[in-house]
CSV table of C-alpha atoms and ligand atoms in Angstrom, one decimal:
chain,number,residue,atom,x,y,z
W,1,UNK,CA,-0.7,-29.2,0.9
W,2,UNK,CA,-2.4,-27.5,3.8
W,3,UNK,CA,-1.9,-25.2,6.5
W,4,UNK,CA,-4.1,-24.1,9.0
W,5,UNK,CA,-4.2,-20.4,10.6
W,6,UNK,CA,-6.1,-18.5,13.8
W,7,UNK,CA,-6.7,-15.4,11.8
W,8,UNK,CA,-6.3,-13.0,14.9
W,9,UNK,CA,-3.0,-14.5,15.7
W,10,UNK,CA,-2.5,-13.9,12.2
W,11,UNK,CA,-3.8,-10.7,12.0
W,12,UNK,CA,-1.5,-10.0,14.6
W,13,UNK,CA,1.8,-11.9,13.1
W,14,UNK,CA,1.2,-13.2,10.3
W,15,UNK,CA,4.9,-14.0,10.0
W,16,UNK,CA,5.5,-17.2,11.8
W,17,UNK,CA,2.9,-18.5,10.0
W,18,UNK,CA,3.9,-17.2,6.6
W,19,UNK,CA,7.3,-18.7,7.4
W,20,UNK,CA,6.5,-22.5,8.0
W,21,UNK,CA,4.3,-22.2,5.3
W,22,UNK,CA,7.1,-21.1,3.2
W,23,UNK,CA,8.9,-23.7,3.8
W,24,UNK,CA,6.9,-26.8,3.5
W,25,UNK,CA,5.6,-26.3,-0.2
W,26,UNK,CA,5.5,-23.8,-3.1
W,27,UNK,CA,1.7,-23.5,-2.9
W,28,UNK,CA,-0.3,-24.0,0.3
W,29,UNK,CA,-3.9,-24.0,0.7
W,30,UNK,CA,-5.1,-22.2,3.2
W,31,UNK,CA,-9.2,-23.0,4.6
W,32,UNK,CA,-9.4,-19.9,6.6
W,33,UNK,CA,-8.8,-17.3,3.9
W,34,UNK,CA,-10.0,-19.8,1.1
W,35,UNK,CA,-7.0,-19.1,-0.8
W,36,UNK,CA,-3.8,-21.1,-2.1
W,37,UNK,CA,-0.8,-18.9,-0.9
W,38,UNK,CA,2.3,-18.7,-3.2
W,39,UNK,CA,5.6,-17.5,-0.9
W,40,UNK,CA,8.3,-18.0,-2.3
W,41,UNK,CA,10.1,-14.6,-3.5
W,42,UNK,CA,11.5,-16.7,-7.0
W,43,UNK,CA,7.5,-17.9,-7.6
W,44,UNK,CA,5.8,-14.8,-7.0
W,45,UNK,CA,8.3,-13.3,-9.5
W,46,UNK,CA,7.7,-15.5,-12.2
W,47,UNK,CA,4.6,-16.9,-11.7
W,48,UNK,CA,2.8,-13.0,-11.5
W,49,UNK,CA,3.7,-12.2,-15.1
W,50,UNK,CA,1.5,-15.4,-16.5
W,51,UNK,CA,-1.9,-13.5,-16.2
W,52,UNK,CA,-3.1,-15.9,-18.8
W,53,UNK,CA,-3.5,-18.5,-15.7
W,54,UNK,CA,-3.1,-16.2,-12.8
W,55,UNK,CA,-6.1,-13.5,-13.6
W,56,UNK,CA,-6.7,-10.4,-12.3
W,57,UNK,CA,-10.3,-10.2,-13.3
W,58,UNK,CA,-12.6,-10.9,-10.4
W,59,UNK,CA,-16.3,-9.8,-11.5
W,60,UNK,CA,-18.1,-11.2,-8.6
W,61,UNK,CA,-15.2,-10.2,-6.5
W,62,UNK,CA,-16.1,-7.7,-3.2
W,63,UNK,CA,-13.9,-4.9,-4.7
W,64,UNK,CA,-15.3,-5.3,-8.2
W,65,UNK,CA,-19.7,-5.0,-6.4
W,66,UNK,CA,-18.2,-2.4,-4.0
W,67,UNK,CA,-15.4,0.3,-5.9
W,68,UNK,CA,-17.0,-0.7,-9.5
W,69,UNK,CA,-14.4,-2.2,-12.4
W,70,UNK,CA,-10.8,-0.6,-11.9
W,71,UNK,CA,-7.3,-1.8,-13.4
W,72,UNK,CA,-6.7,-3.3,-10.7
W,73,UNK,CA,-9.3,-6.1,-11.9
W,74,UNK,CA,-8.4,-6.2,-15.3
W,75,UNK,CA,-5.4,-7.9,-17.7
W,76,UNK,CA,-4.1,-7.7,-20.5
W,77,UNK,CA,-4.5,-5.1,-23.5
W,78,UNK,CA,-7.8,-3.5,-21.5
W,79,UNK,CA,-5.2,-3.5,-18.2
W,80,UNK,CA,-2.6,-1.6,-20.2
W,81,UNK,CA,-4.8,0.7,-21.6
W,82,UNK,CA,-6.3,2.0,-18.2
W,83,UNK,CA,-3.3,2.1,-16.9
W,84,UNK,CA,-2.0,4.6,-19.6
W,85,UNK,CA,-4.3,6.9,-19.4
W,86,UNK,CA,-3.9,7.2,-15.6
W,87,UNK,CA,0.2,7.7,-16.0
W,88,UNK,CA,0.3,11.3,-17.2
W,89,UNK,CA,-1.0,11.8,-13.1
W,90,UNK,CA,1.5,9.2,-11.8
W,91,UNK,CA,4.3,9.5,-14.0
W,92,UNK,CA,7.9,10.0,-12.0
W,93,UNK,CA,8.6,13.3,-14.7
W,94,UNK,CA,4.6,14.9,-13.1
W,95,UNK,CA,5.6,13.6,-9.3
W,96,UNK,CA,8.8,15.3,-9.7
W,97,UNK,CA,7.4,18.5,-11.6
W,98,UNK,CA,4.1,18.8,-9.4
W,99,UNK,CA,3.6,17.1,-6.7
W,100,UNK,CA,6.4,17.4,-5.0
W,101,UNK,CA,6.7,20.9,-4.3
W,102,UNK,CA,2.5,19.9,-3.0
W,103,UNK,CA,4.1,17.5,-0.8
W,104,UNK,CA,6.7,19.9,0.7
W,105,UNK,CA,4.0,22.7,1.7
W,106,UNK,CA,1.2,20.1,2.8
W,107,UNK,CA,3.7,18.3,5.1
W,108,UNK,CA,5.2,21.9,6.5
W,109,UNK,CA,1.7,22.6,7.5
W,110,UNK,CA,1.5,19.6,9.4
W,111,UNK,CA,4.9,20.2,11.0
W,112,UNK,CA,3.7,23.1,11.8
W,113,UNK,CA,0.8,22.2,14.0
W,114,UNK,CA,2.9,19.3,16.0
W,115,UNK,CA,5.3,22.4,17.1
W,116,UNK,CA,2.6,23.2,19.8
W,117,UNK,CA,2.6,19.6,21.3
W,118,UNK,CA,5.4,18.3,23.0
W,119,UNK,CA,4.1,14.4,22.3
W,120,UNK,CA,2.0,13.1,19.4
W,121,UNK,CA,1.0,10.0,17.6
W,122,UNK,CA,3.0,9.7,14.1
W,123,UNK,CA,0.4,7.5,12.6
W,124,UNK,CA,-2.4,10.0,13.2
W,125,UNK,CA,-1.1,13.1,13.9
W,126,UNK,CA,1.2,12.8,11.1
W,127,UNK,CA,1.8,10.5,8.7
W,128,UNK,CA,-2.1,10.4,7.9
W,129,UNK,CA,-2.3,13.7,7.7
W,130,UNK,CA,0.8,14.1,5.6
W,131,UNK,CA,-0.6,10.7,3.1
W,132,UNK,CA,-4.2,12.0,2.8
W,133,UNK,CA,-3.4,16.0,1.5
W,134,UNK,CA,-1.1,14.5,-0.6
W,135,UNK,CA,-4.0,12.1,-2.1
W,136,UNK,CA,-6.2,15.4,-2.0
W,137,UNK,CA,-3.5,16.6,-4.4
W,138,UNK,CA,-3.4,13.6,-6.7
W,139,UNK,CA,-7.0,12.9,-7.0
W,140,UNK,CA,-7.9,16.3,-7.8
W,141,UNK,CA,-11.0,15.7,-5.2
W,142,UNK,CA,-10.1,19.4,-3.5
W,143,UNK,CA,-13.0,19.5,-1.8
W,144,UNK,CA,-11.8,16.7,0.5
W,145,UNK,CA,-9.8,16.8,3.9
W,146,UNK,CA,-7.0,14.3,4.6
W,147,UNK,CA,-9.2,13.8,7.3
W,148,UNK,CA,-12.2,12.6,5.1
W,149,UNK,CA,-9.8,10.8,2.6
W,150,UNK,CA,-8.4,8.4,5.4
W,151,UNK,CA,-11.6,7.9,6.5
W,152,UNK,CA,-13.0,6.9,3.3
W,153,UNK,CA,-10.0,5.0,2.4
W,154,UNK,CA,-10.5,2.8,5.5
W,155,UNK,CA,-13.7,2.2,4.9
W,156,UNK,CA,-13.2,1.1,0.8
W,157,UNK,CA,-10.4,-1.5,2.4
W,158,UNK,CA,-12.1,-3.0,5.3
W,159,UNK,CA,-15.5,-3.2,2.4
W,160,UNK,CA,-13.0,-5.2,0.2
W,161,UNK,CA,-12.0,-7.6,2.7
W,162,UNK,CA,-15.5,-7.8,4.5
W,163,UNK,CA,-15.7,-11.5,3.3
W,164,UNK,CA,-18.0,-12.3,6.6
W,165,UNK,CA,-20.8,-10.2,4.6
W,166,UNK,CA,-21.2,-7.7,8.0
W,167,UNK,CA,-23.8,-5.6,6.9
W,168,UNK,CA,-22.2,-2.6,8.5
W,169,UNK,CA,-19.2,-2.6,7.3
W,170,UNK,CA,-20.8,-2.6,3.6
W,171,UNK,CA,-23.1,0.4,5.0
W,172,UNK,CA,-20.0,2.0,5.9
W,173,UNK,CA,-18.1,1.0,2.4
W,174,UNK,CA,-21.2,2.6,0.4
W,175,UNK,CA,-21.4,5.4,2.0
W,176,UNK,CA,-18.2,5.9,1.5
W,177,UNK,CA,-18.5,5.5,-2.0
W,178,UNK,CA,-21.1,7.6,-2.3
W,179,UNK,CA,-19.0,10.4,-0.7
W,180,UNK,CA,-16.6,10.0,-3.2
W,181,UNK,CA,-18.9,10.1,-6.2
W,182,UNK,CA,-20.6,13.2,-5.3
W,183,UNK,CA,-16.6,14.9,-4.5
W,184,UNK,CA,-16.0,13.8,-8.2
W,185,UNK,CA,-19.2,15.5,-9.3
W,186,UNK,CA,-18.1,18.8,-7.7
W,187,UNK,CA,-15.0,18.7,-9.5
W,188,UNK,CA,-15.9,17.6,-13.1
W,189,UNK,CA,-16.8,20.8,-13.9
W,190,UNK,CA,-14.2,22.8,-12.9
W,191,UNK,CA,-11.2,20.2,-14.0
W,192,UNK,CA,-13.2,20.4,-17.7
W,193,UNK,CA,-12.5,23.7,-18.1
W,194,UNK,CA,-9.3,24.0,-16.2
W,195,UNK,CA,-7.3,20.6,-16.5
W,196,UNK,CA,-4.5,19.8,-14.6
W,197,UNK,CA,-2.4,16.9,-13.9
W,198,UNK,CA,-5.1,15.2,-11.1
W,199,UNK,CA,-5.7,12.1,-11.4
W,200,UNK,CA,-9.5,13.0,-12.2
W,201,UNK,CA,-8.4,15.2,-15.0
W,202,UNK,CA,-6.6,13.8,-16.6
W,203,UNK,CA,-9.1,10.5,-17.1
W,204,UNK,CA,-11.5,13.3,-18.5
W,205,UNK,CA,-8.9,14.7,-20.9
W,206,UNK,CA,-8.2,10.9,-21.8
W,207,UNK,CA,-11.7,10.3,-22.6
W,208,UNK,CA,-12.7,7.4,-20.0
W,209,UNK,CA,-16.4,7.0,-19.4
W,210,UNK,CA,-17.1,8.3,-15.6
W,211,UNK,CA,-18.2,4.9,-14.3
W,212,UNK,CA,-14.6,4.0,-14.8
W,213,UNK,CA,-13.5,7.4,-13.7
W,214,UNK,CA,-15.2,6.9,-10.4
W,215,UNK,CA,-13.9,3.3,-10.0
W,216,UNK,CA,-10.0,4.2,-11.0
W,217,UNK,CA,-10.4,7.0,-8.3
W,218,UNK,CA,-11.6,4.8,-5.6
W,219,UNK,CA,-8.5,2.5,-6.4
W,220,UNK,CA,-6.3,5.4,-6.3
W,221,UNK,CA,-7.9,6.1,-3.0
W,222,UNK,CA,-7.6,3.0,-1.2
W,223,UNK,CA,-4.6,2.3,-2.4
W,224,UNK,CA,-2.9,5.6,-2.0
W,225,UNK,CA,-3.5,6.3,1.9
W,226,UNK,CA,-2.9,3.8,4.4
W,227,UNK,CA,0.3,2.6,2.8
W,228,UNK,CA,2.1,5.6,2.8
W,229,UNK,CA,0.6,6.6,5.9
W,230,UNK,CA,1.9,3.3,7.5
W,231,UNK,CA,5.2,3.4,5.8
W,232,UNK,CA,5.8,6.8,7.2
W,233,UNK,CA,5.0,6.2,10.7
W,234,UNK,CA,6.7,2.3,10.1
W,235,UNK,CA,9.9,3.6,8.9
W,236,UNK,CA,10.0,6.6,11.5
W,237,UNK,CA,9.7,3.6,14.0
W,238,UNK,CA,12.2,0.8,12.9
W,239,UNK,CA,14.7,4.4,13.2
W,240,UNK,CA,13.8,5.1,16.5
W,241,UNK,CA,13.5,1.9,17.5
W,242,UNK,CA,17.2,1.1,16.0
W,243,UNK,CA,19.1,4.7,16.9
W,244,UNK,CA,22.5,3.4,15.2
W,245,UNK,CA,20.1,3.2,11.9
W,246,UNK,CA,18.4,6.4,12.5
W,247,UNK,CA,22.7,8.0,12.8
W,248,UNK,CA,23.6,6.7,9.5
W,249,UNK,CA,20.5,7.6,8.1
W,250,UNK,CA,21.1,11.3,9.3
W,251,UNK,CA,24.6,10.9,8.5
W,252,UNK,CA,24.1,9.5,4.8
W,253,UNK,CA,20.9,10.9,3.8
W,254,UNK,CA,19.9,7.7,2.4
W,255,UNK,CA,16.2,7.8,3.3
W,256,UNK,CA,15.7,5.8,0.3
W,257,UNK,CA,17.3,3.3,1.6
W,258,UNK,CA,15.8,3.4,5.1
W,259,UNK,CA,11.8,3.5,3.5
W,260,UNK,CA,12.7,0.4,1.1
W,261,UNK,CA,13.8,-1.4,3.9
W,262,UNK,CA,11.0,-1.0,5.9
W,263,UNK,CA,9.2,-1.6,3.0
W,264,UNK,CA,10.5,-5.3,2.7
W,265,UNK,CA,10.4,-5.7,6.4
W,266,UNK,CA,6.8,-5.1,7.1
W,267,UNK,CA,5.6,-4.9,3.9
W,268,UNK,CA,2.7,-2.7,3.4
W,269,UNK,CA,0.5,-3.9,1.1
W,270,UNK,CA,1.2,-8.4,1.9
W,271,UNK,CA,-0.8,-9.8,-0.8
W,272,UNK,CA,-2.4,-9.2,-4.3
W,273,UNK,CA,-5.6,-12.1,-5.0
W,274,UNK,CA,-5.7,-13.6,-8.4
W,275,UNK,CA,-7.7,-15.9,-10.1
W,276,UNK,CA,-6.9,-19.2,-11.6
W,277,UNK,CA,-8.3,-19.0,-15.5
W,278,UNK,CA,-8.7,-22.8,-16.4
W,279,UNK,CA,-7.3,-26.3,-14.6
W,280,UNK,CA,-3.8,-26.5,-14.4
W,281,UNK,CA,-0.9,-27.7,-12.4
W,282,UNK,CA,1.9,-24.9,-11.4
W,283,UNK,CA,4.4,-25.5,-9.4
W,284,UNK,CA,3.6,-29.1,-8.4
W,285,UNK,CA,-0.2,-27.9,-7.8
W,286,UNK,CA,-2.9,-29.3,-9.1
W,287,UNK,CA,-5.0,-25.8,-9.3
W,288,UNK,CA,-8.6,-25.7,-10.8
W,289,UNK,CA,-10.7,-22.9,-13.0
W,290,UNK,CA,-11.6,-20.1,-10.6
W,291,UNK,CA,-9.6,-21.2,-7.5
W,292,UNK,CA,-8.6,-18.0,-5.4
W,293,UNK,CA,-4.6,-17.5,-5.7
W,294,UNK,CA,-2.5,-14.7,-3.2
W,295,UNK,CA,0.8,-14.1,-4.1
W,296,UNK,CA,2.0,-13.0,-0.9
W,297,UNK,CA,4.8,-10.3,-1.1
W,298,UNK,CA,5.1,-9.8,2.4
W,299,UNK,CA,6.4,-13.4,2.8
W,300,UNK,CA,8.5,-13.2,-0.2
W,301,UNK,CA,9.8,-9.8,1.1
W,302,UNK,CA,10.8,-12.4,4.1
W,303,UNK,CA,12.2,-15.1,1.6
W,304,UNK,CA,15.2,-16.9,4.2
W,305,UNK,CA,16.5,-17.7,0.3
W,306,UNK,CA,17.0,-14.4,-0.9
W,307,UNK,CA,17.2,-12.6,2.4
W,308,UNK,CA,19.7,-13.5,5.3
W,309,UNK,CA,18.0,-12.6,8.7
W,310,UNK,CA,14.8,-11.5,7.3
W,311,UNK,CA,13.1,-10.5,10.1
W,312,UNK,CA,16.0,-7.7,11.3
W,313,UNK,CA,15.3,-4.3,9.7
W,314,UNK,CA,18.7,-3.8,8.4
W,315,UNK,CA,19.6,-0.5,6.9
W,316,UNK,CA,22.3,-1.9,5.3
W,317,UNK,CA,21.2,-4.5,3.4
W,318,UNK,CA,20.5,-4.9,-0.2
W,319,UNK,CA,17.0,-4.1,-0.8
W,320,UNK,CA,17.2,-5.1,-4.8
W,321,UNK,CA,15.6,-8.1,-4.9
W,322,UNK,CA,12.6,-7.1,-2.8
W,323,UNK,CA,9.2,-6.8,-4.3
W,324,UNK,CA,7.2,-5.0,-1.9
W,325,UNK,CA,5.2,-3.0,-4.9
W,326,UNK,CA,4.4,-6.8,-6.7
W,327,UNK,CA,6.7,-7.9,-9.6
W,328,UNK,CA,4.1,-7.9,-13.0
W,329,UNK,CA,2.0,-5.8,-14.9
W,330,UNK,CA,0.0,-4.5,-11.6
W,331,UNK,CA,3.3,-3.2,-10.3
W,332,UNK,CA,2.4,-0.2,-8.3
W,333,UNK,CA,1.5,2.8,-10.3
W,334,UNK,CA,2.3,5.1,-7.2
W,335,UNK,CA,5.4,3.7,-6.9
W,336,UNK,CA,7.1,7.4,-7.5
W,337,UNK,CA,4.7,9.2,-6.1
W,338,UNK,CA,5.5,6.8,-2.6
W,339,UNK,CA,9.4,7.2,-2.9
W,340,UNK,CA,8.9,11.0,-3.4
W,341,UNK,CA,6.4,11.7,-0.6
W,342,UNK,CA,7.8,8.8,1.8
W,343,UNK,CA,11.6,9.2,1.3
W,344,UNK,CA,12.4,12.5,0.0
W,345,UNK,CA,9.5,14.9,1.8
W,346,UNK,CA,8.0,13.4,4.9
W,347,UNK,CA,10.8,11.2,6.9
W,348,UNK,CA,13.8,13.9,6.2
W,349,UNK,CA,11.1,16.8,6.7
W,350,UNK,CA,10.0,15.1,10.0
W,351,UNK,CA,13.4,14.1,12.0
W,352,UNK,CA,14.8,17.5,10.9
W,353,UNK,CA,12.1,19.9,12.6
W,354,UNK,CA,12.3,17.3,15.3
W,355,UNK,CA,16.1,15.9,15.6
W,356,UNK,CA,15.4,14.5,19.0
W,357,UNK,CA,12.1,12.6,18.8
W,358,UNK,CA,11.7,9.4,20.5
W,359,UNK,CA,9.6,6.9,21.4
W,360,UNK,CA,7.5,6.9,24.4
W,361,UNK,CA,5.5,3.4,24.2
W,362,UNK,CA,6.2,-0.2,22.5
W,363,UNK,CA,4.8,-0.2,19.0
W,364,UNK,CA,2.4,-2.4,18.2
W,365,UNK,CA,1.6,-3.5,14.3
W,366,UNK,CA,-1.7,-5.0,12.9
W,367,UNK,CA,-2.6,-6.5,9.5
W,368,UNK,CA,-1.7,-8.9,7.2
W,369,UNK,CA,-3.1,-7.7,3.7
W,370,UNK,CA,-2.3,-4.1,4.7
W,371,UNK,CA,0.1,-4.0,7.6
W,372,UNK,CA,1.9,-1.4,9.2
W,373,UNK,CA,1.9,0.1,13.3
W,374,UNK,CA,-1.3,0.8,15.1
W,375,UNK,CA,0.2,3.5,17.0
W,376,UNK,CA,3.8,5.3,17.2
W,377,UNK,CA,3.4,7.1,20.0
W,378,UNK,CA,6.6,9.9,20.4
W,379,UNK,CA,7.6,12.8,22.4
W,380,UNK,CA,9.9,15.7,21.0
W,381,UNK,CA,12.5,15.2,23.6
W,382,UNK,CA,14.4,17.3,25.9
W,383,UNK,CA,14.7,20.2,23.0
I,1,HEM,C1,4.3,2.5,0.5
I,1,HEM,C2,3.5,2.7,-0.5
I,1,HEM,C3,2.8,1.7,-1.4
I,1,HEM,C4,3.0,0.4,-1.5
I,1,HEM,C5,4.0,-0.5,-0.7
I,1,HEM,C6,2.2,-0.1,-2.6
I,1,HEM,C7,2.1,-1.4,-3.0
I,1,HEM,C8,1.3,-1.9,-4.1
I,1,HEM,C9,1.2,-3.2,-4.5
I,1,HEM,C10,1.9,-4.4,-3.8
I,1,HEM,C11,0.3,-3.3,-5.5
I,1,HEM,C12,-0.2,-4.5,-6.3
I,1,HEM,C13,0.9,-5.0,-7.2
I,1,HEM,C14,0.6,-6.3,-7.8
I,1,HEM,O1,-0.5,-6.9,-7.7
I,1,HEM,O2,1.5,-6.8,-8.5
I,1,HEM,C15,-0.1,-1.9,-5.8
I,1,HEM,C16,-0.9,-1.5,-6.8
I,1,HEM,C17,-1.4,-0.3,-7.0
I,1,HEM,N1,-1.0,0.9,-6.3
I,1,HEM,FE1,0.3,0.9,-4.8
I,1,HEM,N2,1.5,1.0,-3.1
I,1,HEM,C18,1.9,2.1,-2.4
I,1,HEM,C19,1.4,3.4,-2.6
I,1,HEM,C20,0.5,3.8,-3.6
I,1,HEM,C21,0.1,5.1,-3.9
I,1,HEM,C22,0.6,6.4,-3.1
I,1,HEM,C23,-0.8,5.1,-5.0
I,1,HEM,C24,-1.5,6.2,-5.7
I,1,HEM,C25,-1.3,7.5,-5.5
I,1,HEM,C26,-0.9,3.7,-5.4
I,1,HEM,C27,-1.7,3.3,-6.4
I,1,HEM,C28,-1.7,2.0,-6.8
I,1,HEM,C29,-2.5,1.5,-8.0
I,1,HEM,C30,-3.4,2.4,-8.8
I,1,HEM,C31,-2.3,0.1,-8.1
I,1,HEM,C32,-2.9,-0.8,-9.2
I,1,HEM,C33,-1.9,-0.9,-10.3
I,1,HEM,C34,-2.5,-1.8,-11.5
I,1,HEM,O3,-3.4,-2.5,-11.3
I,1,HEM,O4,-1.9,-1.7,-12.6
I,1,HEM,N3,-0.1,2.9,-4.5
I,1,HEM,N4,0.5,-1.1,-4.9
């Protein structure tokens, strides 16, 4: 089976697309991204856990030439065993311990400085700057500004998915990359001799060779700003966009509740790739060795089987079965760290030093690998 897409329109939307193809077939090939896409929320689940067909390892992949070898590219035992050594950073216990109390005095500080404007942008006057001094913390890369981590974050993503070959959006991705390996450099020494729970040390205290340090750290990068970034400005906007949602939210204190529901709705990571290992036939597909596979979470997280009225950001609804941070052994190692910073720091710090914030402009949303709003543009209201 086959679909066809405009990729601006689905850049744009990618969900009226995503829902026809749902519904004629388990897998669909699409010719525009070169990929078969698997939907369905009951597939994704099952099917992500078979790594012996569906592989993670992509050699000659763009993230793989670009970031160097993380986890993220890797299954089985030599998956696992990156991905222990990174936990002691990303545990819930050290998120709960550590960087919390980080995330409470970085996103004061940026309250702070939106008390002296009476409108602002929450994607980039706050939720970046709240996501990227929270990945300063993480990484250990101190040096950095949130500033310089979105910036290098952005650049590592739209390097990954640069499968046109533009030659200056690689410039822009190495350079990038460079930055980072000489911020690591500056911090080796120091985080030797003084460990701590960063992300960078505690891959030195584990023992992993610094080509793999540097390429872990880049994953943690460009996977650890723009979607909390975006799911802080997305979930700020569903409330304020739905005021009867923002009340019970305020009422209950359920903010939880309020970020994994935005989190199904829009999604903010829509895809993981795989890689089919040898010929087989899943789900009715006749797949061959090497074909490109994306199991699309964002259309699951839309599943009209699992989810009534999909498309409505309901704060009431069960969010359970939702699989916005992937359903296998890739599940989202800053899972904790994103329910901590997201629901328990940023949204309740935000709408209580600014109780009557409201929109001023429609909000517009782009992506459909990463998706979240462009702009949420807000004023602090008659107070
Ligand atoms: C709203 C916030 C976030 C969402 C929705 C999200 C979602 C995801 C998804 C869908 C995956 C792929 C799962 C799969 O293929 O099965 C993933 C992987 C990953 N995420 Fe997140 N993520 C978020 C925040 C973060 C943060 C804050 C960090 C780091 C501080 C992070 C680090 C990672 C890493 C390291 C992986 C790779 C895990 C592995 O390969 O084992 N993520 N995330």
């Amino acid at each position: 089976m086959e679909y066809t897409i405009d990729l601006q329109k689905f850049y744009c939307d990618p969900y009226p697309d995503l829902a026809i193809i749902q519904s004629i077939a388990p897998v669909v090939y699409v010719p525009q991204l070169d990929a078969a896409l698997i939907t369905r929320r009951s597939d994704i689940f099952k099917q992500e856990k078979r790594v012996d067909l569906f592989s993670s390892c992509q050699p000659d992949g763009l993230m793989v030439q670009l970031m160097g070898e993380n986890m993220m590219r890797k299954d089985g035992a030599e998956h696992q065993e990156a991905r222990q050594k990174i936990f002691p950073s990303l545990s819930p216990r050290t998120v709960k311990q550590v960087w919390r109390a980080e995330f409470e005095r970085s996103t004061r500080v940026v309250i702070e400085g939106l008390k002296k404007k009476k409108a602002f942008d929450l994607v980039r006057d706050f939720a970046m700057p709240v996501s990227g001094a929270a990945l300063v913390a993480i990484t250990g890369l101190r040096q950095m500004t949130p500033g310089q981590m979105d910036k290098v974050s952005q650049a590592m993503i739209d390097g990954c998915s640069n499968y046109l070959g533009t030659p200056s959006v690689t410039q822009a991705c190495d350079v990038a990359t460079a930055d980072i390996d000489a911020h690591i450099a500056l911090m080796v020494p120091e985080l030797t001799d003084s460990p701590d729970t960063s992300v960078l040390s505690v891959l030195i205290q584990a023992g992993q060779s610094l080509a793999n340090i540097k390429a872990n750290i880049k994953l943690v990068i460009s996977g650890g700003q723009n979607e909390p970034r975006d799911a802080i400005a997305g979930t700020a906007a569903a409330l304020l966009m739905q005021r009867n949602a923002l009340a019970k939210v305020l009422h209950s204190g359920d903010w939880g509740q309020a970020f994994m529901e935005y989190a199904r709705w829009m999604s903010p990571i829509g895809m993981s790739p795989r890689r089919i290992s040898q010929d087989c036939i899943v789900l009715g597909h006749d797949f061959k060795k090497n074909d490109k596979v994306f199991f699309m979470f964002g259309a699951a997280n839309r599943d009209p089987a699992v989810f009534a009225t999909p498309e409505t950001y309901d704060i009431d609804r069960n969010t359970g079965p939702a699989i916005p941070f992937g359903s296998g052994p890739h599940f989202c190692a800053g899972a904790a760290v994103s329910r901590v910073l997201i629901a328990e720091v940023a949204l309740p710090q935000l709408f209580k030093a600014f109780p009557d914030l409201e929109l001023v402009d429609h909000v517009k949303w782009g992506g459909w690998a990463f998706r979240g709003p462009v702009s949420v543009k807000v004023s602090r209201g008659p107070s």
